[in-house]
């Protein structure tokens, strides 16, 4: 991957158990236009509170991230830990404090091992000369079973640029752990207001369109840094270059989001939930989210059971406008129900066969309007319970 | 139990697998003042739609209920099945059609075995001479592991009366099954408008205060019939008799609600979630429900893990107003966190010890106002997944 002007480093600071990197740094050689979206949870981790403040400046040059400790529900001591460590990074790099973004993922309610992190920062900075983005993807993992990375390259006015990103698990993947994090970098020059809009739209149809267990974390952060080192003319809204850039950005985010669902806790299925014909898009998303978050629907997926009634029940309580006599349902191309009732014949047999696949789609049509939404989710398995209940054993 | 003027019958109509009663009838010798609350799900079962219409008359004399088939998502054919069978009951009893309430619980989306039910109705009516309320409690069970029944007696103006009820499982207890049903009967004479108010208040703090898996069914029905056969002077609002009656009614409903949670799918814990100090009662209920429905909190209960951070995270995304620095948390009398941070010392050890009990309470104080709410819930265990995924094996 040829992405200009970014450096990477990751080391083992003994925040997690021995043998795994847990402290990482992304550095941009020039100040990068930076926008981000953060968790809507009222209980926000210290690094989220600090990054929310710093992001207002519009530029950043470094991102310090650790796994193994969420630095959430840690009060003033947690705020100080985030400030002290990011200050050390700023001094080491010779950049202003407020251009260092901070992020954490891991156990909630435990104070950060401040001395161990401080002791590791010089080596972390030194490592920038030799690190790769893959090191970052590795270092932010908790119970993720594989690192999540994606990259695309594009051309703007004859100049090549790259959009790349890393992510770690959604749905509070780790027992005691609480975070979906994703960091995107690009060397393209992008006009800040357009970057913000395009990024939010891309997040909405990727990270905001997945759910593993419906639990919203205290640390969710998705951030993009655009450092303009590719040398392209500034990409501005309403141009073909803007459309191409946003399309690349969406592809990267959607790929990362899908990787997170695939690596969902205990997941054995990857399910695309599509709702069509809702009164509007908001209703469609409500219905799709209700299906995707229903424990009964998710256990039926795990059991490979064509239990379509549970899906209509979830649509019914979703809050979306529903006319039961107009609902229809497909598993892939098998029509399970139409006009609100079972479609008969060998639908149950054919539907169960679809659910035996690792990956399939559930399509509900509300028959009311043109609202649509797509949500990606996993099933609810024995392993989900084991991972979350027995993590100490 | 001495409840005057009610008769009961239950038989095996081959709706469920052989060997279990699945069709039941409650008959009041005189028209009874009847009020009910029904599921808010937009997808409503046929018997719910019919009973919602008939309840407007304010009086009923019989209740026909079956288990093994929810008669939901069954369209016109399902509506006809419910009408035809209740009409047979009305004719057999010599009462008007519209005074027969109907209710169903079981698999969604499968048509009712109409001929088998019709063939069973004469014997069902004949059985009224010898049946008991316990027969009803048995016949409405699906995967419930025990029948749920409660009774209390009171005195109004020197006349004894009784309030009794039965219920079956919440949280779509059975795979493919979808229903919480509860039927309450009393021989007290109660003024209808007061009965309606008192009943709704009692439902709000009992059945509306429990959750097993957060899935709202298509068939939920809670109904009370008051037939005045005790001979007491009419109980009217604002009297000591009304207060006493409402208190008895609340006790019966709360007992049944707690029985449902205890018998929740795969439940190994009975947990009382109490939220105090919220801005108002609605916020308190939002926060308590978010805790009670969080898969991560529920698996931590199952794992007997004092993972208090997950509880604050759930409060944070509940939609209730929250100041993280004012949150406190107790497991029974062990203070786990105050001012938003871990309370330190041996709290984790003591808290884990509390969670080893079969029954415990979780108390969150928001430190903002005087809003309170109590919710009862169970844990999320391996057996919940097994019951819902593997029901055919």
PDB file of N, CA and C in Angstrom, chain A residues 41-43 73-75 108-109 171-172 175-176 213 215-216 218 294-296 299 302-303 305 307-310 312-313 316-317 322 324 327 340-342 348 380-382 384-386 388-392, chain B residues 41-43 73-75 108-109 172 175-176 213 215-216 218 294-296 299 302-303 305 307-310 312-313 316-317 322 324 327 340-342 348 380-382 384-386 388-392:
ATOM      1  N   UNK A  41     -23.288   7.135  23.587  1.00  0.00           N
ATOM      2  CA  UNK A  41     -23.504   6.748  24.975  1.00  0.00           C
ATOM      3  C   UNK A  41     -23.225   7.939  25.897  1.00  0.00           C
ATOM      4  N   UNK A  42     -24.134   8.177  26.859  1.00  0.00           N
ATOM      5  CA  UNK A  42     -23.941   9.299  27.794  1.00  0.00           C
ATOM      6  C   UNK A  42     -22.755   9.046  28.714  1.00  0.00           C
ATOM      7  N   UNK A  43     -22.422   7.772  28.897  1.00  0.00           N
ATOM      8  CA  UNK A  43     -21.239   7.425  29.681  1.00  0.00           C
ATOM      9  C   UNK A  43     -20.084   7.256  28.687  1.00  0.00           C
ATOM     10  N   UNK A  73     -15.294   5.131  32.881  1.00  0.00           N
ATOM     11  CA  UNK A  73     -15.723   5.095  34.285  1.00  0.00           C
ATOM     12  C   UNK A  73     -14.493   5.166  35.200  1.00  0.00           C
ATOM     13  N   UNK A  74     -13.565   6.025  34.831  1.00  0.00           N
ATOM     14  CA  UNK A  74     -12.322   6.156  35.595  1.00  0.00           C
ATOM     15  C   UNK A  74     -12.132   7.567  36.145  1.00  0.00           C
ATOM     16  N   UNK A  75     -13.139   8.440  35.945  1.00  0.00           N
ATOM     17  CA  UNK A  75     -13.139   9.752  36.591  1.00  0.00           C
ATOM     18  C   UNK A  75     -11.956  10.634  36.223  1.00  0.00           C
ATOM     19  N   UNK A 108     -13.690  -1.857  31.250  1.00  0.00           N
ATOM     20  CA  UNK A 108     -14.265  -0.617  31.769  1.00  0.00           C
ATOM     21  C   UNK A 108     -14.052  -0.554  33.277  1.00  0.00           C
ATOM     22  N   UNK A 109     -13.753   0.633  33.780  1.00  0.00           N
ATOM     23  CA  UNK A 109     -13.800   0.842  35.230  1.00  0.00           C
ATOM     24  C   UNK A 109     -12.504   0.525  35.960  1.00  0.00           C
ATOM     25  N   UNK A 171     -19.918  -4.567  19.033  1.00  0.00           N
ATOM     26  CA  UNK A 171     -20.777  -5.367  19.913  1.00  0.00           C
ATOM     27  C   UNK A 171     -20.087  -5.714  21.200  1.00  0.00           C
ATOM     28  N   UNK A 172     -19.221  -4.809  21.676  1.00  0.00           N
ATOM     29  CA  UNK A 172     -18.508  -5.092  22.914  1.00  0.00           C
ATOM     30  C   UNK A 172     -17.961  -6.510  22.839  1.00  0.00           C
ATOM     31  N   UNK A 175     -15.723  -9.765  26.547  1.00  0.00           N
ATOM     32  CA  UNK A 175     -16.283  -9.630  27.876  1.00  0.00           C
ATOM     33  C   UNK A 175     -15.506  -8.552  28.581  1.00  0.00           C
ATOM     34  N   UNK A 176     -16.208  -7.658  29.242  1.00  0.00           N
ATOM     35  CA  UNK A 176     -15.516  -6.592  29.962  1.00  0.00           C
ATOM     36  C   UNK A 176     -14.943  -5.544  29.024  1.00  0.00           C
ATOM     37  N   UNK A 213     -24.713  -7.431  19.162  1.00  0.00           N
ATOM     38  CA  UNK A 213     -25.587  -7.728  20.301  1.00  0.00           C
ATOM     39  C   UNK A 213     -26.378  -6.532  20.784  1.00  0.00           C
ATOM     40  N   UNK A 215     -25.552  -3.826  22.098  1.00  0.00           N
ATOM     41  CA  UNK A 215     -25.013  -3.043  23.202  1.00  0.00           C
ATOM     42  C   UNK A 215     -24.082  -1.952  22.676  1.00  0.00           C
ATOM     43  N   UNK A 216     -24.372  -0.702  23.040  1.00  0.00           N
ATOM     44  CA  UNK A 216     -23.583   0.432  22.568  1.00  0.00           C
ATOM     45  C   UNK A 216     -22.475   0.716  23.570  1.00  0.00           C
ATOM     46  N   UNK A 218     -18.991   2.488  25.422  1.00  0.00           N
ATOM     47  CA  UNK A 218     -18.598   3.788  25.962  1.00  0.00           C
ATOM     48  C   UNK A 218     -17.443   4.397  25.175  1.00  0.00           C
ATOM     49  N   UNK A 294     -33.066  -8.964  17.647  1.00  0.00           N
ATOM     50  CA  UNK A 294     -33.939  -9.880  18.380  1.00  0.00           C
ATOM     51  C   UNK A 294     -33.180 -11.155  18.760  1.00  0.00           C
ATOM     52  N   UNK A 295     -33.118 -11.424  20.046  1.00  0.00           N
ATOM     53  CA  UNK A 295     -32.451 -12.649  20.514  1.00  0.00           C
ATOM     54  C   UNK A 295     -33.116 -13.883  19.925  1.00  0.00           C
ATOM     55  N   UNK A 296     -34.432 -13.832  19.754  1.00  0.00           N
ATOM     56  CA  UNK A 296     -35.147 -14.994  19.221  1.00  0.00           C
ATOM     57  C   UNK A 296     -34.844 -15.205  17.741  1.00  0.00           C
ATOM     58  N   UNK A 299     -31.142 -16.524  17.609  1.00  0.00           N
ATOM     59  CA  UNK A 299     -30.981 -17.936  17.973  1.00  0.00           C
ATOM     60  C   UNK A 299     -31.574 -18.836  16.889  1.00  0.00           C
ATOM     61  N   UNK A 302     -28.948 -19.217  14.351  1.00  0.00           N
ATOM     62  CA  UNK A 302     -27.970 -20.189  14.858  1.00  0.00           C
ATOM     63  C   UNK A 302     -28.502 -21.608  14.697  1.00  0.00           C
ATOM     64  N   UNK A 303     -29.784 -21.799  14.980  1.00  0.00           N
ATOM     65  CA  UNK A 303     -30.400 -23.121  14.877  1.00  0.00           C
ATOM     66  C   UNK A 303     -30.779 -23.498  13.455  1.00  0.00           C
ATOM     67  N   UNK A 305     -33.124 -22.473  11.625  1.00  0.00           N
ATOM     68  CA  UNK A 305     -34.545 -22.775  11.703  1.00  0.00           C
ATOM     69  C   UNK A 305     -35.330 -21.668  11.002  1.00  0.00           C
ATOM     70  N   UNK A 307     -37.794 -19.949  11.105  1.00  0.00           N
ATOM     71  CA  UNK A 307     -38.857 -19.506  12.000  1.00  0.00           C
ATOM     72  C   UNK A 307     -39.268 -18.092  11.633  1.00  0.00           C
ATOM     73  N   UNK A 308     -39.991 -17.936  10.543  1.00  0.00           N
ATOM     74  CA  UNK A 308     -40.262 -16.611   9.989  1.00  0.00           C
ATOM     75  C   UNK A 308     -41.190 -15.781  10.863  1.00  0.00           C
ATOM     76  N   UNK A 309     -42.019 -16.422  11.678  1.00  0.00           N
ATOM     77  CA  UNK A 309     -42.950 -15.684  12.532  1.00  0.00           C
ATOM     78  C   UNK A 309     -42.241 -14.727  13.479  1.00  0.00           C
ATOM     79  N   UNK A 310     -41.066 -15.143  13.970  1.00  0.00           N
ATOM     80  CA  UNK A 310     -40.302 -14.270  14.863  1.00  0.00           C
ATOM     81  C   UNK A 310     -39.871 -12.987  14.165  1.00  0.00           C
ATOM     82  N   UNK A 312     -41.528 -11.407  11.671  1.00  0.00           N
ATOM     83  CA  UNK A 312     -42.690 -10.512  11.595  1.00  0.00           C
ATOM     84  C   UNK A 312     -43.010  -9.928  12.980  1.00  0.00           C
ATOM     85  N   UNK A 313     -42.837 -10.738  14.028  1.00  0.00           N
ATOM     86  CA  UNK A 313     -43.076 -10.225  15.382  1.00  0.00           C
ATOM     87  C   UNK A 313     -42.130  -9.067  15.682  1.00  0.00           C
ATOM     88  N   UNK A 316     -43.145  -6.042  13.909  1.00  0.00           N
ATOM     89  CA  UNK A 316     -44.358  -5.532  14.555  1.00  0.00           C
ATOM     90  C   UNK A 316     -44.081  -4.666  15.764  1.00  0.00           C
ATOM     91  N   UNK A 317     -43.009  -4.978  16.518  1.00  0.00           N
ATOM     92  CA  UNK A 317     -42.735  -4.160  17.703  1.00  0.00           C
ATOM     93  C   UNK A 317     -41.641  -3.116  17.460  1.00  0.00           C
ATOM     94  N   UNK A 322     -46.675  -0.482  10.201  1.00  0.00           N
ATOM     95  CA  UNK A 322     -46.810  -1.823   9.641  1.00  0.00           C
ATOM     96  C   UNK A 322     -48.275  -2.128   9.339  1.00  0.00           C
ATOM     97  N   UNK A 324     -49.930  -5.572   8.782  1.00  0.00           N
ATOM     98  CA  UNK A 324     -49.559  -6.992   8.782  1.00  0.00           C
ATOM     99  C   UNK A 324     -49.983  -7.720   7.505  1.00  0.00           C
ATOM    100  N   UNK A 327     -47.198  -7.544   4.620  1.00  0.00           N
ATOM    101  CA  UNK A 327     -45.806  -7.966   4.833  1.00  0.00           C
ATOM    102  C   UNK A 327     -45.448  -9.169   3.969  1.00  0.00           C
ATOM    103  N   UNK A 340     -48.651 -11.296   4.584  1.00  0.00           N
ATOM    104  CA  UNK A 340     -48.672 -11.525   6.026  1.00  0.00           C
ATOM    105  C   UNK A 340     -48.811 -12.967   6.457  1.00  0.00           C
ATOM    106  N   UNK A 341     -49.014 -13.879   5.519  1.00  0.00           N
ATOM    107  CA  UNK A 341     -49.198 -15.281   5.900  1.00  0.00           C
ATOM    108  C   UNK A 341     -48.186 -16.186   5.186  1.00  0.00           C
ATOM    109  N   UNK A 342     -48.029 -17.373   5.708  1.00  0.00           N
ATOM    110  CA  UNK A 342     -47.089 -18.361   5.177  1.00  0.00           C
ATOM    111  C   UNK A 342     -47.378 -18.605   3.702  1.00  0.00           C
ATOM    112  N   UNK A 348     -40.955 -23.947   3.787  1.00  0.00           N
ATOM    113  CA  UNK A 348     -40.225 -24.173   5.042  1.00  0.00           C
ATOM    114  C   UNK A 348     -38.950 -24.976   4.781  1.00  0.00           C
ATOM    115  N   UNK A 380     -26.807 -15.580  17.266  1.00  0.00           N
ATOM    116  CA  UNK A 380     -26.557 -15.639  18.716  1.00  0.00           C
ATOM    117  C   UNK A 380     -26.333 -17.107  19.075  1.00  0.00           C
ATOM    118  N   UNK A 381     -25.097 -17.419  19.423  1.00  0.00           N
ATOM    119  CA  UNK A 381     -24.700 -18.819  19.580  1.00  0.00           C
ATOM    120  C   UNK A 381     -24.329 -19.139  21.022  1.00  0.00           C
ATOM    121  N   UNK A 382     -24.119 -20.420  21.292  1.00  0.00           N
ATOM    122  CA  UNK A 382     -23.588 -20.840  22.594  1.00  0.00           C
ATOM    123  C   UNK A 382     -22.288 -20.116  22.910  1.00  0.00           C
ATOM    124  N   UNK A 384     -21.341 -17.162  22.086  1.00  0.00           N
ATOM    125  CA  UNK A 384     -21.542 -15.784  22.552  1.00  0.00           C
ATOM    126  C   UNK A 384     -21.699 -15.775  24.067  1.00  0.00           C
ATOM    127  N   UNK A 385     -22.514 -16.692  24.567  1.00  0.00           N
ATOM    128  CA  UNK A 385     -22.739 -16.767  26.021  1.00  0.00           C
ATOM    129  C   UNK A 385     -21.449 -17.152  26.728  1.00  0.00           C
ATOM    130  N   UNK A 386     -20.757 -18.129  26.189  1.00  0.00           N
ATOM    131  CA  UNK A 386     -19.509 -18.576  26.823  1.00  0.00           C
ATOM    132  C   UNK A 386     -18.493 -17.446  26.899  1.00  0.00           C
ATOM    133  N   UNK A 388     -18.893 -14.306  26.910  1.00  0.00           N
ATOM    134  CA  UNK A 388     -19.261 -13.207  27.782  1.00  0.00           C
ATOM    135  C   UNK A 388     -19.469 -13.601  29.229  1.00  0.00           C
ATOM    136  N   UNK A 389     -19.665 -14.873  29.477  1.00  0.00           N
ATOM    137  CA  UNK A 389     -19.950 -15.298  30.854  1.00  0.00           C
ATOM    138  C   UNK A 389     -18.709 -15.859  31.538  1.00  0.00           C
ATOM    139  N   UNK A 390     -17.864 -16.516  30.760  1.00  0.00           N
ATOM    140  CA  UNK A 390     -16.833 -17.344  31.377  1.00  0.00           C
ATOM    141  C   UNK A 390     -15.440 -16.835  31.061  1.00  0.00           C
ATOM    142  N   UNK A 391     -15.305 -15.528  30.834  1.00  0.00           N
ATOM    143  CA  UNK A 391     -14.041 -15.062  30.274  1.00  0.00           C
ATOM    144  C   UNK A 391     -12.858 -15.273  31.208  1.00  0.00           C
ATOM    145  N   UNK A 392     -13.164 -15.417  32.495  1.00  0.00           N
ATOM    146  CA  UNK A 392     -12.031 -15.564  33.422  1.00  0.00           C
ATOM    147  C   UNK A 392     -11.503 -16.989  33.467  1.00  0.00           C
TER     148      UNK A 392
ATOM    149  N   UNK B  41     -47.711  -4.890  19.969  1.00  0.00           N
ATOM    150  CA  UNK B  41     -47.117  -5.282  18.696  1.00  0.00           C
ATOM    151  C   UNK B  41     -48.093  -4.972  17.554  1.00  0.00           C
ATOM    152  N   UNK B  42     -47.582  -4.344  16.473  1.00  0.00           N
ATOM    153  CA  UNK B  42     -48.442  -4.019  15.332  1.00  0.00           C
ATOM    154  C   UNK B  42     -48.918  -5.286  14.624  1.00  0.00           C
ATOM    155  N   UNK B  43     -48.148  -6.365  14.776  1.00  0.00           N
ATOM    156  CA  UNK B  43     -48.568  -7.657  14.231  1.00  0.00           C
ATOM    157  C   UNK B  43     -49.287  -8.404  15.356  1.00  0.00           C
ATOM    158  N   UNK B  73     -50.294 -14.299  12.316  1.00  0.00           N
ATOM    159  CA  UNK B  73     -49.842 -14.329  10.920  1.00  0.00           C
ATOM    160  C   UNK B  73     -50.587 -15.421  10.156  1.00  0.00           C
ATOM    161  N   UNK B  74     -51.886 -15.522  10.410  1.00  0.00           N
ATOM    162  CA  UNK B  74     -52.693 -16.563   9.777  1.00  0.00           C
ATOM    163  C   UNK B  74     -53.825 -15.973   8.936  1.00  0.00           C
ATOM    164  N   UNK B  75     -53.875 -14.628   8.819  1.00  0.00           N
ATOM    165  CA  UNK B  75     -54.796 -13.978   7.895  1.00  0.00           C
ATOM    166  C   UNK B  75     -56.264 -14.251   8.170  1.00  0.00           C
ATOM    167  N   UNK B 108     -46.212 -19.400  15.699  1.00  0.00           N
ATOM    168  CA  UNK B 108     -46.718 -18.325  14.836  1.00  0.00           C
ATOM    169  C   UNK B 108     -46.731 -18.803  13.396  1.00  0.00           C
ATOM    170  N   UNK B 109     -47.780 -18.433  12.651  1.00  0.00           N
ATOM    171  CA  UNK B 109     -47.754 -18.609  11.206  1.00  0.00           C
ATOM    172  C   UNK B 109     -48.260 -19.947  10.717  1.00  0.00           C
ATOM    173  N   UNK B 172     -41.474 -14.822  25.065  1.00  0.00           N
ATOM    174  CA  UNK B 172     -41.603 -15.828  24.015  1.00  0.00           C
ATOM    175  C   UNK B 172     -40.918 -17.103  24.492  1.00  0.00           C
ATOM    176  N   UNK B 175     -39.498 -21.667  21.938  1.00  0.00           N
ATOM    177  CA  UNK B 175     -39.060 -21.473  20.567  1.00  0.00           C
ATOM    178  C   UNK B 175     -40.276 -21.560  19.687  1.00  0.00           C
ATOM    179  N   UNK B 176     -40.392 -20.639  18.759  1.00  0.00           N
ATOM    180  CA  UNK B 176     -41.549 -20.666  17.875  1.00  0.00           C
ATOM    181  C   UNK B 176     -42.820 -20.227  18.575  1.00  0.00           C
ATOM    182  N   UNK B 213     -36.253 -11.630  27.476  1.00  0.00           N
ATOM    183  CA  UNK B 213     -35.338 -11.423  26.355  1.00  0.00           C
ATOM    184  C   UNK B 213     -35.677 -10.198  25.524  1.00  0.00           C
ATOM    185  N   UNK B 215     -38.137  -9.500  23.742  1.00  0.00           N
ATOM    186  CA  UNK B 215     -38.955  -9.698  22.550  1.00  0.00           C
ATOM    187  C   UNK B 215     -40.437  -9.606  22.903  1.00  0.00           C
ATOM    188  N   UNK B 216     -41.159  -8.700  22.247  1.00  0.00           N
ATOM    189  CA  UNK B 216     -42.579  -8.508  22.526  1.00  0.00           C
ATOM    190  C   UNK B 216     -43.401  -9.410  21.611  1.00  0.00           C
ATOM    191  N   UNK B 218     -46.748 -11.386  19.749  1.00  0.00           N
ATOM    192  CA  UNK B 218     -47.930 -11.021  18.967  1.00  0.00           C
ATOM    193  C   UNK B 218     -49.218 -11.342  19.695  1.00  0.00           C
ATOM    194  N   UNK B 294     -29.890  -5.913  28.387  1.00  0.00           N
ATOM    195  CA  UNK B 294     -28.548  -5.971  27.798  1.00  0.00           C
ATOM    196  C   UNK B 294     -28.028  -7.408  27.804  1.00  0.00           C
ATOM    197  N   UNK B 295     -27.718  -7.919  26.619  1.00  0.00           N
ATOM    198  CA  UNK B 295     -27.176  -9.281  26.533  1.00  0.00           C
ATOM    199  C   UNK B 295     -25.879  -9.396  27.313  1.00  0.00           C
ATOM    200  N   UNK B 296     -25.079  -8.322  27.321  1.00  0.00           N
ATOM    201  CA  UNK B 296     -23.802  -8.362  28.029  1.00  0.00           C
ATOM    202  C   UNK B 296     -23.993  -8.376  29.534  1.00  0.00           C
ATOM    203  N   UNK B 299     -25.397 -11.957  30.383  1.00  0.00           N
ATOM    204  CA  UNK B 299     -24.400 -13.029  30.372  1.00  0.00           C
ATOM    205  C   UNK B 299     -23.444 -12.875  31.556  1.00  0.00           C
ATOM    206  N   UNK B 302     -25.110 -14.518  34.396  1.00  0.00           N
ATOM    207  CA  UNK B 302     -24.965 -15.971  34.239  1.00  0.00           C
ATOM    208  C   UNK B 302     -23.565 -16.408  34.658  1.00  0.00           C
ATOM    209  N   UNK B 303     -22.568 -15.610  34.296  1.00  0.00           N
ATOM    210  CA  UNK B 303     -21.182 -15.934  34.636  1.00  0.00           C
ATOM    211  C   UNK B 303     -20.800 -15.548  36.056  1.00  0.00           C
ATOM    212  N   UNK B 305     -20.274 -12.712  37.355  1.00  0.00           N
ATOM    213  CA  UNK B 305     -19.112 -11.848  37.186  1.00  0.00           C
ATOM    214  C   UNK B 305     -19.516 -10.407  37.511  1.00  0.00           C
ATOM    215  N   UNK B 307     -19.207  -7.524  36.758  1.00  0.00           N
ATOM    216  CA  UNK B 307     -18.770  -6.668  35.665  1.00  0.00           C
ATOM    217  C   UNK B 307     -19.616  -5.404  35.629  1.00  0.00           C
ATOM    218  N   UNK B 308     -19.376  -4.509  36.589  1.00  0.00           N
ATOM    219  CA  UNK B 308     -20.268  -3.364  36.784  1.00  0.00           C
ATOM    220  C   UNK B 308     -20.209  -2.354  35.650  1.00  0.00           C
ATOM    221  N   UNK B 309     -19.096  -2.293  34.914  1.00  0.00           N
ATOM    222  CA  UNK B 309     -18.971  -1.329  33.818  1.00  0.00           C
ATOM    223  C   UNK B 309     -20.060  -1.510  32.771  1.00  0.00           C
ATOM    224  N   UNK B 310     -20.444  -2.765  32.512  1.00  0.00           N
ATOM    225  CA  UNK B 310     -21.492  -3.019  31.529  1.00  0.00           C
ATOM    226  C   UNK B 310     -22.828  -2.395  31.951  1.00  0.00           C
ATOM    227  N   UNK B 312     -23.215   0.416  33.811  1.00  0.00           N
ATOM    228  CA  UNK B 312     -23.155   1.857  33.546  1.00  0.00           C
ATOM    229  C   UNK B 312     -23.248   2.133  32.042  1.00  0.00           C
ATOM    230  N   UNK B 313     -22.631   1.273  31.231  1.00  0.00           N
ATOM    231  CA  UNK B 313     -22.711   1.455  29.777  1.00  0.00           C
ATOM    232  C   UNK B 313     -24.171   1.373  29.326  1.00  0.00           C
ATOM    233  N   UNK B 316     -26.006   4.388  30.228  1.00  0.00           N
ATOM    234  CA  UNK B 316     -25.547   5.463  29.346  1.00  0.00           C
ATOM    235  C   UNK B 316     -26.258   5.505  28.012  1.00  0.00           C
ATOM    236  N   UNK B 317     -26.620   4.330  27.468  1.00  0.00           N
ATOM    237  CA  UNK B 317     -27.294   4.355  26.164  1.00  0.00           C
ATOM    238  C   UNK B 317     -28.803   4.214  26.268  1.00  0.00           C
ATOM    239  N   UNK B 322     -28.347  11.319  32.126  1.00  0.00           N
ATOM    240  CA  UNK B 322     -27.305  10.729  32.966  1.00  0.00           C
ATOM    241  C   UNK B 322     -26.170  11.728  33.163  1.00  0.00           C
ATOM    242  N   UNK B 324     -22.547  11.011  34.319  1.00  0.00           N
ATOM    243  CA  UNK B 324     -21.708   9.864  34.690  1.00  0.00           C
ATOM    244  C   UNK B 324     -21.030  10.032  36.046  1.00  0.00           C
ATOM    245  N   UNK B 327     -23.261   8.690  39.098  1.00  0.00           N
ATOM    246  CA  UNK B 327     -23.814   7.332  39.140  1.00  0.00           C
ATOM    247  C   UNK B 327     -23.223   6.518  40.289  1.00  0.00           C
ATOM    248  N   UNK B 340     -19.480   7.523  39.849  1.00  0.00           N
ATOM    249  CA  UNK B 340     -19.142   7.062  38.510  1.00  0.00           C
ATOM    250  C   UNK B 340     -17.918   6.190  38.403  1.00  0.00           C
ATOM    251  N   UNK B 341     -17.195   6.010  39.517  1.00  0.00           N
ATOM    252  CA  UNK B 341     -15.970   5.193  39.443  1.00  0.00           C
ATOM    253  C   UNK B 341     -16.020   4.044  40.463  1.00  0.00           C
ATOM    254  N   UNK B 342     -15.173   3.069  40.237  1.00  0.00           N
ATOM    255  CA  UNK B 342     -15.088   1.881  41.086  1.00  0.00           C
ATOM    256  C   UNK B 342     -14.876   2.293  42.541  1.00  0.00           C
ATOM    257  N   UNK B 348     -14.944  -5.836  44.418  1.00  0.00           N
ATOM    258  CA  UNK B 348     -15.111  -6.812  43.340  1.00  0.00           C
ATOM    259  C   UNK B 348     -15.352  -8.201  43.908  1.00  0.00           C
ATOM    260  N   UNK B 380     -28.933 -14.603  30.971  1.00  0.00           N
ATOM    261  CA  UNK B 380     -28.887 -15.166  29.616  1.00  0.00           C
ATOM    262  C   UNK B 380     -27.886 -16.315  29.636  1.00  0.00           C
ATOM    263  N   UNK B 381     -28.408 -17.527  29.499  1.00  0.00           N
ATOM    264  CA  UNK B 381     -27.580 -18.715  29.709  1.00  0.00           C
ATOM    265  C   UNK B 381     -27.429 -19.531  28.430  1.00  0.00           C
ATOM    266  N   UNK B 382     -26.560 -20.529  28.490  1.00  0.00           N
ATOM    267  CA  UNK B 382     -26.446 -21.482  27.383  1.00  0.00           C
ATOM    268  C   UNK B 382     -27.802 -22.101  27.067  1.00  0.00           C
ATOM    269  N   UNK B 384     -30.744 -20.838  27.277  1.00  0.00           N
ATOM    270  CA  UNK B 384     -31.612 -19.954  26.478  1.00  0.00           C
ATOM    271  C   UNK B 384     -31.346 -20.181  24.995  1.00  0.00           C
ATOM    272  N   UNK B 385     -30.069 -20.233  24.631  1.00  0.00           N
ATOM    273  CA  UNK B 385     -29.707 -20.445  23.225  1.00  0.00           C
ATOM    274  C   UNK B 385     -30.173 -21.822  22.763  1.00  0.00           C
ATOM    275  N   UNK B 386     -29.934 -22.830  23.594  1.00  0.00           N
ATOM    276  CA  UNK B 386     -30.330 -24.196  23.210  1.00  0.00           C
ATOM    277  C   UNK B 386     -31.824 -24.290  22.984  1.00  0.00           C
ATOM    278  N   UNK B 388     -33.948 -22.078  22.204  1.00  0.00           N
ATOM    279  CA  UNK B 388     -34.448 -21.326  21.061  1.00  0.00           C
ATOM    280  C   UNK B 388     -33.849 -21.737  19.730  1.00  0.00           C
ATOM    281  N   UNK B 389     -32.730 -22.419  19.765  1.00  0.00           N
ATOM    282  CA  UNK B 389     -32.078 -22.796  18.511  1.00  0.00           C
ATOM    283  C   UNK B 389     -32.369 -24.234  18.129  1.00  0.00           C
ATOM    284  N   UNK B 390     -32.492 -25.086  19.129  1.00  0.00           N
ATOM    285  CA  UNK B 390     -32.472 -26.526  18.851  1.00  0.00           C
ATOM    286  C   UNK B 390     -33.794 -27.184  19.191  1.00  0.00           C
ATOM    287  N   UNK B 391     -34.895 -26.421  19.110  1.00  0.00           N
ATOM    288  CA  UNK B 391     -36.136 -26.952  19.676  1.00  0.00           C
ATOM    289  C   UNK B 391     -36.647 -28.179  18.956  1.00  0.00           C
ATOM    290  N   UNK B 392     -36.190 -28.375  17.726  1.00  0.00           N
ATOM    291  CA  UNK B 392     -36.725 -29.527  17.004  1.00  0.00           C
ATOM    292  C   UNK B 392     -35.986 -30.807  17.345  1.00  0.00           C
TER     293      UNK B 392
END
